[in-house]
Structure formats: C-alpha cells, structure tokens
mmCIF file of C-alpha atoms and ligand atoms in Angstrom:
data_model
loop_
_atom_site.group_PDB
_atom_site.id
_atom_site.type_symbol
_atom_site.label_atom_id
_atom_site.label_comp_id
_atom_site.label_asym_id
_atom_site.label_seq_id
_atom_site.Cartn_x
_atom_site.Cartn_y
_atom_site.Cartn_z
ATOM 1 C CA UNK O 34 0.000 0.000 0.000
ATOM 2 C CA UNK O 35 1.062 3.546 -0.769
ATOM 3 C CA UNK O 36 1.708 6.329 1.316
ATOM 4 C CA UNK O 37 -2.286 7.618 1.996
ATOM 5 C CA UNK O 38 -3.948 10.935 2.562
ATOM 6 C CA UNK O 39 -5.639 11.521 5.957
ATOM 7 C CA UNK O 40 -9.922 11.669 4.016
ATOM 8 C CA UNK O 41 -10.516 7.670 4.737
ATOM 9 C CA UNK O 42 -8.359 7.383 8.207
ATOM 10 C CA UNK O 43 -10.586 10.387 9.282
ATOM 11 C CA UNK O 44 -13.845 9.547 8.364
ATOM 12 C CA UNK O 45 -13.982 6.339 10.054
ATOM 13 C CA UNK O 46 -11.975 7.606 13.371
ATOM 14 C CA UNK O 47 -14.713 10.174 13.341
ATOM 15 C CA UNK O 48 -17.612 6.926 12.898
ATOM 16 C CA UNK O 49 -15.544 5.247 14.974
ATOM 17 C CA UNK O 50 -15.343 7.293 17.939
ATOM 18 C CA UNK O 51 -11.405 7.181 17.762
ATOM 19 C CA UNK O 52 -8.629 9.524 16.927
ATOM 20 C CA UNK O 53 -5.502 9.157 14.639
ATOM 21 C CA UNK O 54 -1.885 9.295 16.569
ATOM 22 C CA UNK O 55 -0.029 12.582 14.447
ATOM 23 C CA UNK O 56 3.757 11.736 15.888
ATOM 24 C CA UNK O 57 6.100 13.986 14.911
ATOM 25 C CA UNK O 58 9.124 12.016 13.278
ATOM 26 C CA UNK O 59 13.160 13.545 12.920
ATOM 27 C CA UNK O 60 15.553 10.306 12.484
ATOM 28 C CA UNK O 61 15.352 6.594 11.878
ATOM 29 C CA UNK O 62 15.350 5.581 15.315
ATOM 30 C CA UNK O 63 12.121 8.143 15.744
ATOM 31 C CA UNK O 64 9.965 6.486 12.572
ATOM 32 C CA UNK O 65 11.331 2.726 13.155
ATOM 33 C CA UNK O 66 9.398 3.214 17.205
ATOM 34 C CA UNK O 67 6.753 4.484 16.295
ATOM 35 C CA UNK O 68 5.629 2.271 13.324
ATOM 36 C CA UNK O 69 6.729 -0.742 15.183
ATOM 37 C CA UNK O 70 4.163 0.163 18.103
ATOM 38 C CA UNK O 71 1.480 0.747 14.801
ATOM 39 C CA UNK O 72 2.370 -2.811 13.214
ATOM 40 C CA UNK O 73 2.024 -4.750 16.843
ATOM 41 C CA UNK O 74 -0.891 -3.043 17.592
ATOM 42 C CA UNK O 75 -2.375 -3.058 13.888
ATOM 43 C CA UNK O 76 -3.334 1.161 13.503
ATOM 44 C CA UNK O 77 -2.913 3.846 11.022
ATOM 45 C CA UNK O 78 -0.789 6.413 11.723
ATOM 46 C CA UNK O 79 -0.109 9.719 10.382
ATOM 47 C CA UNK O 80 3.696 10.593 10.354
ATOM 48 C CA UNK O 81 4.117 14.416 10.613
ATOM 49 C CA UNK O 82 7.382 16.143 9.701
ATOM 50 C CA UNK O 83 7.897 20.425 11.159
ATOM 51 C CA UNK O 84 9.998 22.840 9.366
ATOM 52 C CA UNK O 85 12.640 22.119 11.766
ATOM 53 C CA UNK O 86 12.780 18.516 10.816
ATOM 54 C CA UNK O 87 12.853 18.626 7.532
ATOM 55 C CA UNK O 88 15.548 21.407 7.909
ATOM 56 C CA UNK O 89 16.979 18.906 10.420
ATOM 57 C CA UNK O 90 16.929 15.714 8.377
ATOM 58 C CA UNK O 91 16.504 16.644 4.727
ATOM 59 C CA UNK O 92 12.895 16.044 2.876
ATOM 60 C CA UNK O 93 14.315 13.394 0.956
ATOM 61 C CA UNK O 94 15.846 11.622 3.791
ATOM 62 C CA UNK O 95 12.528 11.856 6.061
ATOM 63 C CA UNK O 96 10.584 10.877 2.698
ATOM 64 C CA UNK O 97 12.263 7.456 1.876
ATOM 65 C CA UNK O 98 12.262 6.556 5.473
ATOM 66 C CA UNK O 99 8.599 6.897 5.473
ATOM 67 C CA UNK O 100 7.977 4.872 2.456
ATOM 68 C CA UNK O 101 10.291 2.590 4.045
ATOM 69 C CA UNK O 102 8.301 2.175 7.528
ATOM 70 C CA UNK O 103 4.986 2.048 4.619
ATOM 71 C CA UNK O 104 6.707 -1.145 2.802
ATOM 72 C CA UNK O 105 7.999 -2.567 6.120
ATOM 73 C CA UNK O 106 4.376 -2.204 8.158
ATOM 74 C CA UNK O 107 1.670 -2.256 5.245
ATOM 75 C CA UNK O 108 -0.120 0.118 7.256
ATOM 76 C CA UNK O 109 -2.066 3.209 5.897
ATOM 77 C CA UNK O 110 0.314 5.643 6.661
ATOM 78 C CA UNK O 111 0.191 9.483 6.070
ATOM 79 C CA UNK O 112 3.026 11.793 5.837
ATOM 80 C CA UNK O 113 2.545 15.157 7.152
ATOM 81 C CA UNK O 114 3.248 18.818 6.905
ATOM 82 C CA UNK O 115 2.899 20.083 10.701
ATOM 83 C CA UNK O 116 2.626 23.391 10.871
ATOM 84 C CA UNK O 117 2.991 25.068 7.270
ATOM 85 C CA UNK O 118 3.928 28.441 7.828
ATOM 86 C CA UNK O 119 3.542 29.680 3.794
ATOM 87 C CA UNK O 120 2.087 28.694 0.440
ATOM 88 C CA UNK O 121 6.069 27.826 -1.095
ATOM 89 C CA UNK O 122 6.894 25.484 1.895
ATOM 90 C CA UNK O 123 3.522 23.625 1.609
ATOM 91 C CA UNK O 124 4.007 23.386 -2.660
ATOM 92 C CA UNK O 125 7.280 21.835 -1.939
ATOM 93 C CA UNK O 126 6.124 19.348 0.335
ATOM 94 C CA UNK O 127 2.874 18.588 -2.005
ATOM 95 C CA UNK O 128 5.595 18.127 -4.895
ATOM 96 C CA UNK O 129 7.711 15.444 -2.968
ATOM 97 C CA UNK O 130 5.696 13.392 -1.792
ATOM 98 C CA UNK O 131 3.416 14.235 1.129
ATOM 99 C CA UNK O 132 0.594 12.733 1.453
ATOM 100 C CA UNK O 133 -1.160 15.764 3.929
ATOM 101 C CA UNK O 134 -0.021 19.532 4.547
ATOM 102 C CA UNK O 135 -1.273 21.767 7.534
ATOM 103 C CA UNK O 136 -0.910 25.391 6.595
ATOM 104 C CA UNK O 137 -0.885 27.400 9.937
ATOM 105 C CA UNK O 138 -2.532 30.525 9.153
ATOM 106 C CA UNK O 139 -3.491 31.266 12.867
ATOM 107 C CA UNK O 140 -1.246 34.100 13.683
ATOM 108 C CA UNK O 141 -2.768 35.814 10.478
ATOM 109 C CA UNK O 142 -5.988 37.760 10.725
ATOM 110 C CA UNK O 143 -8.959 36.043 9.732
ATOM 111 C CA UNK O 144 -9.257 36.973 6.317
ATOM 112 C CA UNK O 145 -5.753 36.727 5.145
ATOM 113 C CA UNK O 146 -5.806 33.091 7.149
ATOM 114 C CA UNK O 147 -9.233 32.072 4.579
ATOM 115 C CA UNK O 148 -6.944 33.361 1.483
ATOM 116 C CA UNK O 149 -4.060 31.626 2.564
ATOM 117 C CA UNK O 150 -5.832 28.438 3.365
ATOM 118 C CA UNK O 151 -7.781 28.660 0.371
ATOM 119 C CA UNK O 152 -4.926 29.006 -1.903
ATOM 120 C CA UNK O 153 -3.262 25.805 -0.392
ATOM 121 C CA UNK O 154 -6.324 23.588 -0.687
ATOM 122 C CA UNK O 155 -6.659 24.373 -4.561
ATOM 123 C CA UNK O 156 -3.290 23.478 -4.811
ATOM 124 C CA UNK O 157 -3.521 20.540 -2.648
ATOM 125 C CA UNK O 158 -6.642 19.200 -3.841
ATOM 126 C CA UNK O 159 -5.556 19.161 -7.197
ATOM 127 C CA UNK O 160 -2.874 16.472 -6.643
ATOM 128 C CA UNK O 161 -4.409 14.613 -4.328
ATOM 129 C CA UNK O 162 -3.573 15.869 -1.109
ATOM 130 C CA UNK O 163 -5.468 16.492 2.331
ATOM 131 C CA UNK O 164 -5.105 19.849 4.362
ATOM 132 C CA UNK O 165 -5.663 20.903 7.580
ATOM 133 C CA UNK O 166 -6.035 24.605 9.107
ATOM 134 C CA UNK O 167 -6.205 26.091 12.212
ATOM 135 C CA UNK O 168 -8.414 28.882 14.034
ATOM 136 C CA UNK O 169 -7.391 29.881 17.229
ATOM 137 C CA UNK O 170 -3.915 30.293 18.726
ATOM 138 C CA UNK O 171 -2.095 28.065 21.291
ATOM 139 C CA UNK O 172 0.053 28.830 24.171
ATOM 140 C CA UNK O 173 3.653 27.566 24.484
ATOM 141 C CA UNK O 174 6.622 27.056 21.920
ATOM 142 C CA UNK O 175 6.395 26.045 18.487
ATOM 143 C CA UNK O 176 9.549 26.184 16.210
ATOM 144 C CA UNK O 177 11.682 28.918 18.565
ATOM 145 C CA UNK O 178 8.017 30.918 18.320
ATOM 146 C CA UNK O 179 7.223 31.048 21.980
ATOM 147 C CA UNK O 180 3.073 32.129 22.447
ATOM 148 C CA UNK O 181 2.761 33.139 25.797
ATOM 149 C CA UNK O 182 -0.458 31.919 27.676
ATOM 150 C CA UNK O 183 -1.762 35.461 27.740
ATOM 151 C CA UNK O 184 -1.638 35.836 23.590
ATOM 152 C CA UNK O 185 -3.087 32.468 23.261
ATOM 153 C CA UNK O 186 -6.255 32.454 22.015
ATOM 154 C CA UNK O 187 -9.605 30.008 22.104
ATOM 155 C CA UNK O 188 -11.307 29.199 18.762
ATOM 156 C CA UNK O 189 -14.367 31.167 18.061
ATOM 157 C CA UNK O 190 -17.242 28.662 17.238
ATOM 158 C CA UNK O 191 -18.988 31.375 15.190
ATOM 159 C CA UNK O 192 -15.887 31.316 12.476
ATOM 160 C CA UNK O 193 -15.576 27.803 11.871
ATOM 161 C CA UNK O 194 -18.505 27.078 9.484
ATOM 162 C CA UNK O 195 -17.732 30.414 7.593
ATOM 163 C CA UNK O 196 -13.626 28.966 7.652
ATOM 164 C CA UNK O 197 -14.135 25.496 6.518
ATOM 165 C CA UNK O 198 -16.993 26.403 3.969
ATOM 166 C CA UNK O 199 -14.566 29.171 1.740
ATOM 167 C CA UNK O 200 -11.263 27.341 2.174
ATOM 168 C CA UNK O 201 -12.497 23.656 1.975
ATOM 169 C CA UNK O 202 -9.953 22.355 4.150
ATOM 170 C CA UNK O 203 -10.364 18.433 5.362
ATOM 171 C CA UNK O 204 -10.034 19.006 8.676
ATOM 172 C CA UNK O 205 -9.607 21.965 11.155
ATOM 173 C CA UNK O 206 -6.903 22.576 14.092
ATOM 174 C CA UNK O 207 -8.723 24.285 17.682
ATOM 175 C CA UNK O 208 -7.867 25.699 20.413
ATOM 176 C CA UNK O 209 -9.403 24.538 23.592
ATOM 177 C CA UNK O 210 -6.622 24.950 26.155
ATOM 178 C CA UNK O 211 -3.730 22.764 24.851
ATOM 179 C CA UNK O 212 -0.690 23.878 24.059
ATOM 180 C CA UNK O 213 2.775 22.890 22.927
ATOM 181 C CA UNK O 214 5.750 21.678 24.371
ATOM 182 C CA UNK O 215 6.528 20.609 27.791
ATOM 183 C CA UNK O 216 4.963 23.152 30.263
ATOM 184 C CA UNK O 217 1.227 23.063 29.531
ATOM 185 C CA UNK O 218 0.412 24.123 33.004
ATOM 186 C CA UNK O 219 1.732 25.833 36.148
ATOM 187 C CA UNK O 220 2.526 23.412 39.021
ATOM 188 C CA UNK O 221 -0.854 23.458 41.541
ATOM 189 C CA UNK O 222 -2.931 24.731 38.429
ATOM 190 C CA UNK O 223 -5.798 22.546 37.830
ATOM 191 C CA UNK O 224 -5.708 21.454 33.849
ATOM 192 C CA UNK O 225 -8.543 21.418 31.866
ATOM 193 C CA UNK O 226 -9.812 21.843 28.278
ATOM 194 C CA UNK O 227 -12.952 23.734 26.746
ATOM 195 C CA UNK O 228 -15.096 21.098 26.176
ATOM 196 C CA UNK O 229 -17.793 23.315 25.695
ATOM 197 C CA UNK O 230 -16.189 24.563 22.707
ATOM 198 C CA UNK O 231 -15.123 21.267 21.336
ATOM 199 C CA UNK O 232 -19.144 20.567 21.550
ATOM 200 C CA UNK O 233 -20.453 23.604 19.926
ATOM 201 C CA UNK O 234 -17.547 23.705 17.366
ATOM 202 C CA UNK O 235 -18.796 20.407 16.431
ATOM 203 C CA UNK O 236 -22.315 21.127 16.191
ATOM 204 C CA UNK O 237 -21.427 23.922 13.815
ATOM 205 C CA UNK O 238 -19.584 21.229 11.409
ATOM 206 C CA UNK O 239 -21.326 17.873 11.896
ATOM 207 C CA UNK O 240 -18.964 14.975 10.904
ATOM 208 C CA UNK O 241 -16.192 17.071 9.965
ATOM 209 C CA UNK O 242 -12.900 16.035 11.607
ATOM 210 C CA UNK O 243 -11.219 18.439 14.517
ATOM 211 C CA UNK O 244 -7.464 18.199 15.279
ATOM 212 C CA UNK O 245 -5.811 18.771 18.718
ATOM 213 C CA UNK O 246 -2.194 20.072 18.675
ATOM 214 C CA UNK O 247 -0.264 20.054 21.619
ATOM 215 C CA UNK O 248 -1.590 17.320 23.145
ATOM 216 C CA UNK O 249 1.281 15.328 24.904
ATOM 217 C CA UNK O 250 0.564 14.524 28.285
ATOM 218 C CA UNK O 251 3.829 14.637 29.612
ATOM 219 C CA UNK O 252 3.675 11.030 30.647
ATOM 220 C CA UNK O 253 4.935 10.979 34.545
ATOM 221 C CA UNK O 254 7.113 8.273 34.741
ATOM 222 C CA UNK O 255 9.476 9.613 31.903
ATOM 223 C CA UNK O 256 9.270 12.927 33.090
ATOM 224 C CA UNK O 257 11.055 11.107 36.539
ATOM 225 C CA UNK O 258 13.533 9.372 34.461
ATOM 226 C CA UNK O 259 14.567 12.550 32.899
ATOM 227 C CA UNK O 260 14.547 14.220 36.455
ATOM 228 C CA UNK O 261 16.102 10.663 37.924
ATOM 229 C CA UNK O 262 19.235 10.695 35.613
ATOM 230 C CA UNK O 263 20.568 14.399 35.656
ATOM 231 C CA UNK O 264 17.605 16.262 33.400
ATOM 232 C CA UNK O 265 16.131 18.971 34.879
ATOM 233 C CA UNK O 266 12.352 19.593 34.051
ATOM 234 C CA UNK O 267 10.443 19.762 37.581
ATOM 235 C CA UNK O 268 7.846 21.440 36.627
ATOM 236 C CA UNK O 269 6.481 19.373 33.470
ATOM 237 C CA UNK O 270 2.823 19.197 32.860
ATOM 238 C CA UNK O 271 0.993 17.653 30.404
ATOM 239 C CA UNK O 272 -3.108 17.134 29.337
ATOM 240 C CA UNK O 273 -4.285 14.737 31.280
ATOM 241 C CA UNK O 274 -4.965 11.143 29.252
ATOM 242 C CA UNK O 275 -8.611 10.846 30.157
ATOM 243 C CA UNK O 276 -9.284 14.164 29.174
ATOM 244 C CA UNK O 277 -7.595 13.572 25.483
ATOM 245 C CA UNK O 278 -9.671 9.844 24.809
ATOM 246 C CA UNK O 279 -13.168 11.767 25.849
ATOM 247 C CA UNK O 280 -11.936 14.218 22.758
ATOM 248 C CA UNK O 281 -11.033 11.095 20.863
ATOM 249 C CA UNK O 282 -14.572 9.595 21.462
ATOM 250 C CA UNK O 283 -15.772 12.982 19.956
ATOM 251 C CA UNK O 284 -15.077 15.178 16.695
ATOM 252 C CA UNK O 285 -11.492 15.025 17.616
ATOM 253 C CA UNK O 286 -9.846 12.333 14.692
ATOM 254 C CA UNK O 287 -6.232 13.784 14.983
ATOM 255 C CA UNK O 288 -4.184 14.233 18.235
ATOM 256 C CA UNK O 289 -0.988 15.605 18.035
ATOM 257 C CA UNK O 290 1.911 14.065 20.312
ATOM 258 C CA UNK O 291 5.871 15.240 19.410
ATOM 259 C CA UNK O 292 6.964 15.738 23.370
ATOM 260 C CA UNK O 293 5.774 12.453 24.777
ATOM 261 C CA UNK O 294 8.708 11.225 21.871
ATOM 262 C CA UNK O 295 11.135 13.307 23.293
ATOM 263 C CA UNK O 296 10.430 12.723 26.568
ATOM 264 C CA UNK O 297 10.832 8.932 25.939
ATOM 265 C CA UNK O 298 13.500 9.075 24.204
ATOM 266 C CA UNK O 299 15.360 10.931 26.042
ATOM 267 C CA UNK O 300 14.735 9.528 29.467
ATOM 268 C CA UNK O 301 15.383 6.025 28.131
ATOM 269 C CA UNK O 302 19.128 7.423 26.630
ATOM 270 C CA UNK O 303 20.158 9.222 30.242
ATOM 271 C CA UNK O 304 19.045 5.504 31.834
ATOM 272 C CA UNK O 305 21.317 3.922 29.147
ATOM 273 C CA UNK O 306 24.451 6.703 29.813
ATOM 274 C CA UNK O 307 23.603 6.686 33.445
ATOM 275 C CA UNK O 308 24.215 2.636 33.807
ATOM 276 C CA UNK O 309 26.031 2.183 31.577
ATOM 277 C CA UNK O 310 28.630 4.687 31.010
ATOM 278 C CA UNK O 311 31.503 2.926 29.012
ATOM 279 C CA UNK O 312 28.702 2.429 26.100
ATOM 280 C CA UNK O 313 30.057 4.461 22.812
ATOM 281 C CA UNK O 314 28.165 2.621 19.912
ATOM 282 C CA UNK O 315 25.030 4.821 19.302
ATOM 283 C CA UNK O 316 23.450 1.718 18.588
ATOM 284 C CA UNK O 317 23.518 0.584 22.016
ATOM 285 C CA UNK O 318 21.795 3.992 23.325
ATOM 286 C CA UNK O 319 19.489 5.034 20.660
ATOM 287 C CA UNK O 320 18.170 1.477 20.217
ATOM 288 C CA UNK O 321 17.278 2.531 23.855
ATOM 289 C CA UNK O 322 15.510 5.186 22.687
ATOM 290 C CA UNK O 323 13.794 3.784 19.782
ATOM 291 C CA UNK O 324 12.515 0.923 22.206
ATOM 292 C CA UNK O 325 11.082 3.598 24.540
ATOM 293 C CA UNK O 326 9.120 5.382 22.213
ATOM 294 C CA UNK O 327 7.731 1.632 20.944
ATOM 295 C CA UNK O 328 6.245 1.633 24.344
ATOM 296 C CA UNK O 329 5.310 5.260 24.624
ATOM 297 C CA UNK O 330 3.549 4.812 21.181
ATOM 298 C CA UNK O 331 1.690 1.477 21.914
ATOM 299 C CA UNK O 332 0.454 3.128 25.669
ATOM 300 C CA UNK O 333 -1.297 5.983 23.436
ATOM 301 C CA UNK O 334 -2.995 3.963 21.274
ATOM 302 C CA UNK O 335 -4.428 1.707 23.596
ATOM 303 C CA UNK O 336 -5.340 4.645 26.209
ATOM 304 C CA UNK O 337 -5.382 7.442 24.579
ATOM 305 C CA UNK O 338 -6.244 7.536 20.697
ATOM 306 C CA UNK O 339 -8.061 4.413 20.351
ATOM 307 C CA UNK O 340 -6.951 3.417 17.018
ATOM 308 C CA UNK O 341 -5.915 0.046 17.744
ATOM 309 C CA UNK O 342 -6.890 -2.845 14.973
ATOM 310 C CA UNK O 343 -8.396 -0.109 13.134
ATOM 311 C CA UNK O 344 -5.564 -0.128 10.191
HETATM 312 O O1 G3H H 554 4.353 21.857 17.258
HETATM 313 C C1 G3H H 554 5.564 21.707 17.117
HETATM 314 C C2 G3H H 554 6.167 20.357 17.129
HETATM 315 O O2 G3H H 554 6.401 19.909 18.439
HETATM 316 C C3 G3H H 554 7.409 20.346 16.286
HETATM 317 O O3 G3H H 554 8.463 20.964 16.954
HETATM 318 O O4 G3H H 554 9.180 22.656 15.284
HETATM 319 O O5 G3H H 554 10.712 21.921 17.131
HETATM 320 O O6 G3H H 554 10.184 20.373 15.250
HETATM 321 P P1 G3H H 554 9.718 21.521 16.085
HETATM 322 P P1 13P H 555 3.144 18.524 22.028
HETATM 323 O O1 13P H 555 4.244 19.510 22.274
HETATM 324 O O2 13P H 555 2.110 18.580 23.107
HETATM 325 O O3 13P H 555 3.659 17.141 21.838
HETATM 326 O O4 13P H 555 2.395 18.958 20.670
HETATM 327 C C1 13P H 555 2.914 18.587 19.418
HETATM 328 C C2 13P H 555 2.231 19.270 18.296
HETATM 329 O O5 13P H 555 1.192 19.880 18.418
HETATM 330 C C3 13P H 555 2.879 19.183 16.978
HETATM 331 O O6 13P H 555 2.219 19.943 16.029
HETATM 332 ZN ZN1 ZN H 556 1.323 21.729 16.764
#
C-alpha cells in the first residue's frame, strides 16, 4: 500500500469514535518506534514532519524513510506537513511526496488566514492531497516561536462554518486549552480543556474532523527518568490522558503528540548513559531510545487515541 492521505483514516476515526496518533518524526530511530508500536498493535498512523525537521533531516531523507516504515508495516500511513507556515513550503512538500499539509494561518488575521488556506487547498486538492487549518492560537513554543499563555487564544465557534466552507480544508486545528511543548500548566494549576467549545464547534460542522495540537501529556514516569538521571524539568505538565480519549470519542480524529517522543527518548538514553557509562556505539543507546518510544507509542494507542486494529 502507498503512502495515503488523511480523508478515509478520518472519516472512520470520526464513525468510529477514535482519533488518529499525528507523531512527529526527525531520524530513523524516531519512525522505526513508532511504526513498530502501529504494526504490533495493527493502527494507522499519520507521520508528521515540522519545518525544523525537515531542515533537520533533509525532505528526501525523512521521505524514503517513510515509504520505508509504509513497505515494512503495510499500514495506511500518512506523511505530514505540521505546521505550514507559507504557500512555497507547503508546494514543496505537495511536490515530494506528502501525502497531507497543515498550513498554519493562525497568527494571520482572519481573512488573510481564509486566502491563505484557500490558496493551499486548490493546490492541494488538485494532486491529491489532504489539508488541515487552524483557528485559534495556542500557548507555548512552536519552532523557537514562543506564544505566551496570555496571547493564546480560544477558537471562536462562530468562524468555523464560515472557515471550513470558503477554504475547503479536510479538517480543522482548535484551540481549547492545549498547548505545545513541555509546560502546559503551572505546578498546583488545575488542567482542563474547553469542552464546551469542542461541543459547539462540532455542532457547527457535523462529521467534519477536529485536530488537537499540543496534546502530549507529559507522561509521569518519563518525566522522573529525565529528572532521575541528571535532566532537569520539575515542573512538566501535560493534558491529562482521560481528558484527550473523551476528545477522541468525539469530533477530535487527529491528536498531536511530538513531546511524549522526546520525553521517551530521552529519558530512556540518560538511563542507558547513566548505567552504563563505558557504552560508545550509538546503537547501544538510541536502540534505547527507539525501544522507549515503541512503548510510549503502543500506551497511546491503547489509552489514549483508540486506534488500535483499526488499520
Ligand atoms: O508543534 C511543534 C512540534 O512539536 C514540532 O516541533 O518545530 O521543534 O520540530 P519543532
Ligand atoms: P506537544 O508539544 O504537546 O507534543 O504537541 C505537538 C504538536 O502539536 C505538533 O504539532
Ligand atoms: Zn502543533
């Protein structure tokens, strides 16, 4: 099976009351644990590649190790552009190879967002490719951009009909109190998400798919074994699981996890360095890694997303 688009995966995740795992991938290691974790537990995945990946890796690199992880799993598998900052960057992805572009027009004013959007999706469309948009502006840090908590924004229900209807985009990006990166919340802060929004955001666009960003949960234990073995990130909070599968069981079909990965990863390498010190053959260490987010992967679609034996 080829590399797919996200239309099918999302319209039975949103029948099925599930959500698609969007994992952010950089290296081998990153793409070999997560599609391992999809192959045992038999879901489709959606692969999604920033800017600073593919600026990190090279396209072609991050392409052919895709297809590679396609051939190797036979799983429908969609390669993504997270968070497409202009019409160029998108075209270039669209033109090798990807299967699904976001464009991020969220930071724009409303109007410029629609042309931008709407621009992309003709494009898109055209070859075969899925988009997704975003109204509404997180909190926290997205390639070096840091949005502080008091510029962050919730989506405004009354825009999203009038959004999806003139730029025709597949699926839309909210904001309901996520945000990226590691420090979602203040320590003693109680988390929580709009719900309400979610709800009346989807009652606006019946069966049309909703995508969560920032949605790691900072899993605990790896946040410890960061902390255990000389990190230092105290004060990590994530969304809470149970609140991210009751968005999965709604309109949400896409949750977006990229610091869960890191976390894993790098928890499991300081374990390996810490123990094992004399180790110099990265295989030893980042097969560590790789191993850990196998795990990390396989605990979210179970708990979280949902999506298991639904490739
Ligand atoms: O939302 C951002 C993702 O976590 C990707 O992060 O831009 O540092 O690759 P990055
Ligand atoms: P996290 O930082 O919560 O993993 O969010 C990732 C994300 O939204 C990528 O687009
Ligand atoms: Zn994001």
């Amino acid at each position: 099976m080829p590399l797919v688009n996200t239309k099918e995966m999302f319209k039975k995740a949103y029948e099925g009351g599930y959500a698609i795992g969007a994992f952010n991938v950089n290296n081998m290691e990153i793409i070999q644990g997560i599609t391992e974790a999809g192959k045992a537990l038999n879901a489709p995945m959606i692969l999604q590649v920033s800017a600073g990946a593919r600026k990190y890796a090279n396209h072609t690199y991050l392409v052919k190790l895709v297809e590679a992880a396609v051939e190797e799993t036979g799983l429908p598998i969609a390669l993504h552009l997270d968070h497409g900052d202009s019409f160029e960057l998108c075209k270039s992805c669209i033109d090798g190879g990807f299967t699904s572009v976001m464009i991020d027009g969220s930071h724009l004013d409303y109007e410029e967002n629609v042309a931008l959007t709407k621009k992309v999706v003709e494009y898109a469309h055209a070859r075969g490719v899925t988009v997704e948009g975003e109204l509404g502006q997180l909190a926290g840090i997205e390639d070096d951009v840091n949005v502080s908590a008091e510029d962050a924004s919730f989506t405004d229900p009354d825009q999203v009909e009038d959004f999806v209807t003139r730029t025709g985009v597949d699926s839309l990006a909210i904001a309901i109190g996520t945000s990226h990166g590691a420090y979602k919340f203040k320590p003693g802060q109680n988390p929580q998400l709009r719900f309400d929004i979610l709800e009346e955001v989807s009652k606006r666009l019946p069966g049309f798919p909703i995508v969560l960003h920032g949605a790691s949960s900072v899993v605990p234990e790896f946040v410890e074994m960061v902390n255990t073995y000389g990190g230092k990130m105290p004060d990590a909070i994530g969304i809470p699981e149970d609140m991210l599968r009751k968005a999965a069981t709604m309109a949400v079909c896409k949750i977006n996890i990229d610091s869960d990965l890191r976390l894993a990863m790098t928890g499991a390498i300081r374990k390996h360095f810490a123990e094992s010190p004399e180790h110099f053959d990265p295989r030893q260490y980042l097969g560590d890694g790789r191993t850990a987010i196998k795990g990390m992967v396989e605990h979210k679609i179970k708990n979280v997303l949902g999506c298991n034996d639904k490739a």
